[in-house]
Amino acid sequence: MAAIFFAVTAAGGPGGNLFVRVSPGFEILVDGASAGLSTASEGGKLVKNLAAGAHHVIVRSSDGREGAFDVSVMAGQTIDIAVSPLGLRRKADENGALRVMSNPNECTIQFRGTTTEKRGGDVTIDAIPPGHYPLTVSHESKTLRTDIDVPKGMIVTVQADFTSGLIHTIETRRRARRIEVAEANDALTSLPVPSHWKTAIRGTLPAGASIVNATTVADNGIKVTLRIPSEDVGYSLLASLQSSTAFSGIRAASAPRRESIGWLFDLNFYFAAGR
């Protein structure tokens, strides 16, 4: 299972930005278009000036492994996402999917015994066993029919064009593995704060720092008590977190201290109002 961590930061410009934090050499595709490769210098890939709203993102390795997730981008803000390459898989689901586009947008789709009213955007029919199926698409008094092959683990995109009177196959491509998002079971889990605050904190902490306790503090803050290997690690961690754009501020609530369970360090993570 892969881990994805979300954080929102302020940004300029009429659109929004998406920063995918991942190892170098991974291709980032947004809504089917390649945005380029992640780099070591960036620490990932920054995709600028995306239209506000929902976007479908695929992270793909050079050896063909990939994973996908959906994200909502807000104007004037940057969505910061950390992706673990461990969630990328080469083997796709055995089932396929059918995506139906149409001209005009409104139509009625009949497929595998189910009728679907299409009112605007594209319609995707999922969990289709591999096979050969009849497809019927109707608009007002016109009806178009064809047979569709759905290969194993593939998504087939078709367009029903009532001007030409044909259903065209636009593309057939392998389905991306859906990256699961699971909240960790730690002291942050039951805290009554936005979930992206929790995932932002978890996403910035290294493996050697575990969360022992967490409470809310004034000014949109969360005080987190960390177990760390040593005093030096605590100060190094604070210095490294200062450059993070996931928070409006980070400060030490106490000095690292030695207790029976090891070294503990209190950090306050602050978030801007409305984030």
CSV table of C-alpha atoms in Angstrom, one decimal:
chain,number,residue,atom,x,y,z
A,1,MET,CA,0.0,0.0,0.0
A,2,ALA,CA,1.4,3.4,-0.9
A,3,ALA,CA,1.3,6.5,1.3
A,4,ILE,CA,0.1,9.8,0.0
A,5,PHE,CA,0.4,12.9,2.1
A,6,PHE,CA,-1.5,16.1,1.3
A,7,ALA,CA,-0.7,19.7,2.4
A,8,VAL,CA,-1.9,23.0,1.1
A,9,THR,CA,0.3,26.1,0.9
A,10,ALA,CA,-0.2,29.6,-0.4
A,11,ALA,CA,0.8,30.4,-4.0
A,12,GLY,CA,0.4,33.2,-6.5
A,13,GLY,CA,-1.3,33.3,-9.8
A,14,PRO,CA,-4.9,32.8,-11.0
A,15,GLY,CA,-4.6,29.0,-11.2
A,16,GLY,CA,-3.3,26.5,-8.7
A,17,ASN,CA,-0.1,24.5,-8.4
A,18,LEU,CA,0.5,20.8,-7.7
A,19,PHE,CA,3.8,19.6,-6.2
A,20,VAL,CA,4.3,15.8,-6.3
A,21,ARG,CA,7.0,14.9,-3.8
A,22,VAL,CA,8.6,11.7,-5.2
A,23,SER,CA,12.0,10.3,-6.0
A,24,PRO,CA,13.7,11.6,-9.3
A,25,GLY,CA,12.9,10.0,-12.6
A,26,PHE,CA,9.1,9.5,-12.3
A,27,GLU,CA,6.8,10.8,-15.0
A,28,ILE,CA,3.9,12.9,-13.7
A,29,LEU,CA,0.8,12.9,-15.9
A,30,VAL,CA,-2.1,15.3,-15.2
A,31,ASP,CA,-5.4,14.6,-16.9
A,32,GLY,CA,-3.6,12.4,-19.4
A,33,ALA,CA,-1.0,14.9,-20.3
A,34,SER,CA,2.7,14.5,-19.3
A,35,ALA,CA,4.0,17.3,-17.0
A,36,GLY,CA,7.6,15.9,-17.1
A,37,LEU,CA,9.8,14.0,-14.8
A,38,SER,CA,10.5,14.5,-11.1
A,39,THR,CA,14.0,15.7,-10.4
A,40,ALA,CA,16.5,15.5,-7.5
A,41,SER,CA,16.9,19.3,-7.5
A,42,GLU,CA,13.2,19.9,-7.0
A,43,GLY,CA,12.7,16.9,-4.7
A,44,GLY,CA,9.8,15.9,-7.0
A,45,LYS,CA,7.8,17.7,-9.7
A,46,LEU,CA,6.0,21.1,-9.6
A,47,VAL,CA,3.1,21.4,-12.0
A,48,LYS,CA,2.2,25.1,-12.3
A,49,ASN,CA,-1.0,27.0,-13.3
A,50,LEU,CA,-3.5,24.2,-13.2
A,51,ALA,CA,-7.1,25.1,-13.5
A,52,ALA,CA,-9.0,25.1,-10.2
A,53,GLY,CA,-11.0,21.9,-9.7
A,54,ALA,CA,-10.5,18.2,-9.8
A,55,HIS,CA,-7.6,16.6,-11.7
A,56,HIS,CA,-6.5,13.0,-12.3
A,57,VAL,CA,-2.9,12.3,-11.6
A,58,ILE,CA,-0.7,9.4,-12.7
A,59,VAL,CA,2.8,8.7,-11.3
A,60,ARG,CA,4.7,6.4,-13.7
A,61,SER,CA,8.2,4.8,-13.3
A,62,SER,CA,10.6,4.2,-16.2
A,63,ASP,CA,9.9,0.5,-16.0
A,64,GLY,CA,6.2,0.8,-16.5
A,65,ARG,CA,4.9,0.7,-12.9
A,66,GLU,CA,2.3,3.3,-12.1
A,67,GLY,CA,-0.3,4.5,-9.7
A,68,ALA,CA,-3.1,7.1,-9.8
A,69,PHE,CA,-5.0,9.4,-7.5
A,70,ASP,CA,-7.5,12.3,-7.8
A,71,VAL,CA,-6.8,15.7,-6.3
A,72,SER,CA,-8.7,19.0,-6.1
A,73,VAL,CA,-6.7,22.1,-6.9
A,74,MET,CA,-7.7,25.6,-5.6
A,75,ALA,CA,-6.9,28.9,-7.2
A,76,GLY,CA,-3.9,30.7,-5.7
A,77,GLN,CA,-2.8,27.7,-3.7
A,78,THR,CA,-0.3,24.8,-4.0
A,79,ILE,CA,-1.3,21.2,-3.2
A,80,ASP,CA,1.8,19.4,-1.8
A,81,ILE,CA,1.6,15.6,-2.2
A,82,ALA,CA,4.1,13.0,-1.2
A,83,VAL,CA,3.9,9.7,-3.0
A,84,SER,CA,5.7,6.5,-2.0
A,85,PRO,CA,7.0,4.5,-5.1
A,86,LEU,CA,6.2,1.3,-3.1
A,87,GLY,CA,2.5,1.7,-4.2
A,88,LEU,CA,3.3,1.6,-7.9
A,89,ARG,CA,2.5,-1.7,-9.6
A,90,ARG,CA,3.1,-3.1,-13.0
A,91,LYS,CA,0.2,-5.7,-12.9
A,92,ALA,CA,-3.2,-4.1,-13.5
A,93,ASP,CA,-6.6,-5.2,-12.3
A,94,GLU,CA,-8.0,-8.2,-14.2
A,95,ASN,CA,-11.2,-6.2,-14.9
A,96,GLY,CA,-11.4,-3.5,-17.5
A,97,ALA,CA,-13.4,-0.2,-17.9
A,98,LEU,CA,-15.3,1.6,-20.6
A,99,ARG,CA,-15.2,5.4,-20.8
A,100,VAL,CA,-18.0,6.9,-23.0
A,101,MET,CA,-17.7,10.4,-24.6
A,102,SER,CA,-20.4,11.8,-26.8
A,103,ASN,CA,-21.3,14.7,-29.2
A,104,PRO,CA,-23.6,16.2,-28.0
A,105,ASN,CA,-22.9,15.6,-24.3
A,106,GLU,CA,-26.4,14.4,-23.4
A,107,CYS,CA,-27.3,10.8,-24.3
A,108,THR,CA,-28.5,7.5,-22.9
A,109,ILE,CA,-26.0,4.6,-22.7
A,110,GLN,CA,-27.0,0.9,-22.6
A,111,PHE,CA,-24.3,-1.5,-21.7
A,112,ARG,CA,-24.3,-4.9,-20.0
A,113,GLY,CA,-28.0,-4.6,-19.1
A,114,THR,CA,-27.7,-1.2,-17.4
A,115,THR,CA,-29.0,2.1,-18.7
A,116,THR,CA,-27.1,5.3,-17.8
A,117,GLU,CA,-28.2,8.8,-18.5
A,118,LYS,CA,-25.3,11.0,-19.5
A,119,ARG,CA,-26.0,14.6,-18.7
A,120,GLY,CA,-22.6,16.4,-19.1
A,121,GLY,CA,-19.1,15.0,-18.7
A,122,ASP,CA,-17.8,11.6,-19.7
A,123,VAL,CA,-19.2,8.4,-18.2
A,124,THR,CA,-16.9,5.7,-17.0
A,125,ILE,CA,-18.2,2.1,-16.4
A,126,ASP,CA,-15.9,0.2,-14.2
A,127,ALA,CA,-15.3,-3.4,-13.1
A,128,ILE,CA,-16.0,-5.0,-16.5
A,129,PRO,CA,-14.8,-8.6,-17.0
A,130,PRO,CA,-12.7,-9.0,-20.1
A,131,GLY,CA,-14.9,-9.7,-23.1
A,132,HIS,CA,-16.9,-8.6,-26.2
A,133,TYR,CA,-20.0,-6.5,-25.4
A,134,PRO,CA,-22.7,-4.7,-27.4
A,135,LEU,CA,-23.0,-0.9,-26.7
A,136,THR,CA,-26.0,1.2,-27.5
A,137,VAL,CA,-26.0,5.0,-27.3
A,138,SER,CA,-29.1,7.1,-27.9
A,139,HIS,CA,-29.8,10.8,-28.3
A,140,GLU,CA,-33.3,12.0,-29.0
A,141,SER,CA,-34.5,10.0,-32.0
A,142,LYS,CA,-31.0,8.7,-33.0
A,143,THR,CA,-29.5,5.4,-31.8
A,144,LEU,CA,-26.0,4.3,-32.4
A,145,ARG,CA,-24.8,0.7,-31.9
A,146,THR,CA,-21.5,-1.1,-31.9
A,147,ASP,CA,-19.6,-4.0,-30.3
A,148,ILE,CA,-16.8,-3.2,-27.9
A,149,ASP,CA,-13.8,-5.4,-26.9
A,150,VAL,CA,-12.7,-4.8,-23.3
A,151,PRO,CA,-9.3,-6.4,-22.8
A,152,LYS,CA,-8.0,-7.5,-19.4
A,153,GLY,CA,-6.8,-4.7,-17.3
A,154,MET,CA,-7.5,-2.0,-19.9
A,155,ILE,CA,-9.7,1.1,-20.1
A,156,VAL,CA,-11.4,1.6,-23.5
A,157,THR,CA,-12.4,5.2,-24.4
A,158,VAL,CA,-15.1,5.6,-27.1
A,159,GLN,CA,-16.9,8.6,-28.6
A,160,ALA,CA,-20.5,8.4,-29.8
A,161,ASP,CA,-20.7,11.1,-32.6
A,162,PHE,CA,-24.3,11.7,-33.6
A,163,THR,CA,-23.2,14.0,-36.4
A,164,SER,CA,-21.3,11.2,-38.2
A,165,GLY,CA,-23.6,8.5,-36.9
A,166,LEU,CA,-20.6,6.4,-35.6
A,167,ILE,CA,-19.1,5.2,-32.4
A,168,HIS,CA,-15.3,5.7,-32.6
A,169,THR,CA,-12.8,4.0,-30.3
A,170,ILE,CA,-10.5,6.8,-29.2
A,171,GLU,CA,-7.9,4.8,-27.2
A,172,THR,CA,-7.3,1.6,-25.3
A,173,ARG,CA,-4.8,1.9,-22.5
A,174,ARG,CA,-3.8,0.0,-19.4
A,175,ARG,CA,-5.6,1.0,-16.2
A,176,ALA,CA,-3.5,2.7,-13.5
A,177,ARG,CA,-3.4,1.1,-10.1
A,178,ARG,CA,-5.3,3.2,-7.7
A,179,ILE,CA,-3.1,4.4,-4.8
A,180,GLU,CA,-4.8,3.9,-1.5
A,181,VAL,CA,-4.8,6.6,1.2
A,182,ALA,CA,-4.9,5.3,4.7
A,183,GLU,CA,-4.6,7.3,7.9
A,184,ALA,CA,-1.9,6.1,10.3
A,185,ASN,CA,-2.9,4.9,13.8
A,186,ASP,CA,-1.1,7.4,16.0
A,187,ALA,CA,-1.9,10.2,18.4
A,188,LEU,CA,-3.0,12.5,15.5
A,189,THR,CA,-5.7,10.1,14.4
A,190,SER,CA,-8.4,11.2,16.9
A,191,LEU,CA,-7.4,14.9,16.9
A,192,PRO,CA,-10.4,17.1,15.8
A,193,VAL,CA,-8.5,19.0,13.1
A,194,PRO,CA,-8.5,18.8,9.2
A,195,SER,CA,-7.2,15.6,7.9
A,196,HIS,CA,-4.7,17.3,5.6
A,197,TRP,CA,-3.1,18.9,8.7
A,198,LYS,CA,-2.4,15.4,10.0
A,199,THR,CA,-1.1,14.0,6.8
A,200,ALA,CA,1.2,17.1,6.3
A,201,ILE,CA,2.8,16.5,9.7
A,202,ARG,CA,3.2,12.8,9.0
A,203,GLY,CA,4.6,13.4,5.6
A,204,THR,CA,7.4,15.7,6.8
A,205,LEU,CA,8.6,13.5,9.6
A,206,PRO,CA,11.5,11.0,9.0
A,207,ALA,CA,11.2,7.3,9.8
A,208,GLY,CA,13.4,7.8,13.0
A,209,ALA,CA,10.8,10.2,14.6
A,210,SER,CA,7.6,8.7,15.9
A,211,ILE,CA,4.6,10.6,17.3
A,212,VAL,CA,4.0,10.0,21.0
A,213,ASN,CA,1.3,12.6,21.7
A,214,ALA,CA,-0.6,15.4,20.0
A,215,THR,CA,-2.8,18.3,21.1
A,216,THR,CA,-4.2,21.4,19.6
A,217,VAL,CA,-2.7,24.8,20.5
A,218,ALA,CA,-3.8,28.4,19.7
A,219,ASP,CA,-3.4,30.1,16.3
A,220,ASN,CA,-4.2,27.0,14.2
A,221,GLY,CA,-1.4,24.9,15.7
A,222,ILE,CA,-0.8,21.3,16.7
A,223,LYS,CA,1.7,20.4,19.4
A,224,VAL,CA,3.4,17.1,18.6
A,225,THR,CA,5.6,15.2,21.0
A,226,LEU,CA,8.1,13.1,19.1
A,227,ARG,CA,10.3,10.2,20.2
A,228,ILE,CA,13.7,10.8,18.6
A,229,PRO,CA,17.0,8.8,18.7
A,230,SER,CA,19.1,11.6,20.3
A,231,GLU,CA,19.2,15.3,21.2
A,232,ASP,CA,21.3,16.1,18.1
A,233,VAL,CA,18.6,14.5,15.9
A,234,GLY,CA,16.0,16.7,17.4
A,235,TYR,CA,17.8,19.9,16.5
A,236,SER,CA,18.7,18.7,13.1
A,237,LEU,CA,15.1,17.7,12.5
A,238,LEU,CA,13.9,21.2,13.5
A,239,ALA,CA,16.4,22.8,11.1
A,240,SER,CA,15.3,20.6,8.2
A,241,LEU,CA,11.6,21.3,8.8
A,242,GLN,CA,12.1,25.1,8.6
A,243,SER,CA,12.2,25.0,4.8
A,244,SER,CA,8.9,23.1,4.5
A,245,THR,CA,6.1,24.9,2.7
A,246,ALA,CA,3.4,22.7,4.2
A,247,PHE,CA,3.1,24.9,7.3
A,248,SER,CA,2.8,28.6,8.1
A,249,GLY,CA,5.4,28.1,10.9
A,250,ILE,CA,7.2,25.5,13.0
A,251,ARG,CA,8.9,26.1,16.3
A,252,ALA,CA,10.2,24.1,19.2
A,253,ALA,CA,7.8,24.0,22.2
A,254,SER,CA,10.6,22.7,24.4
A,255,ALA,CA,14.2,21.5,24.2
A,256,PRO,CA,14.8,17.8,23.5
A,257,ARG,CA,14.7,15.9,26.9
A,258,ARG,CA,15.8,12.5,28.0
A,259,GLU,CA,13.1,10.3,29.6
A,260,SER,CA,12.7,6.6,30.4
A,261,ILE,CA,11.3,5.9,27.0
A,262,GLY,CA,14.2,7.7,25.2
A,263,TRP,CA,14.5,11.3,23.9
A,264,LEU,CA,11.4,13.4,23.5
A,265,PHE,CA,11.0,16.6,21.6
A,266,ASP,CA,7.9,18.9,21.4
A,267,LEU,CA,7.3,20.8,18.2
A,268,ASN,CA,4.4,23.1,17.3
A,269,PHE,CA,3.2,23.0,13.7
A,270,TYR,CA,1.1,26.0,12.6
A,271,PHE,CA,-1.3,26.3,9.7
A,272,ALA,CA,-2.6,29.5,8.0
A,273,ALA,CA,-6.2,30.3,8.6
A,274,GLY,CA,-8.6,28.7,6.1
A,275,ARG,CA,-6.0,26.0,5.1
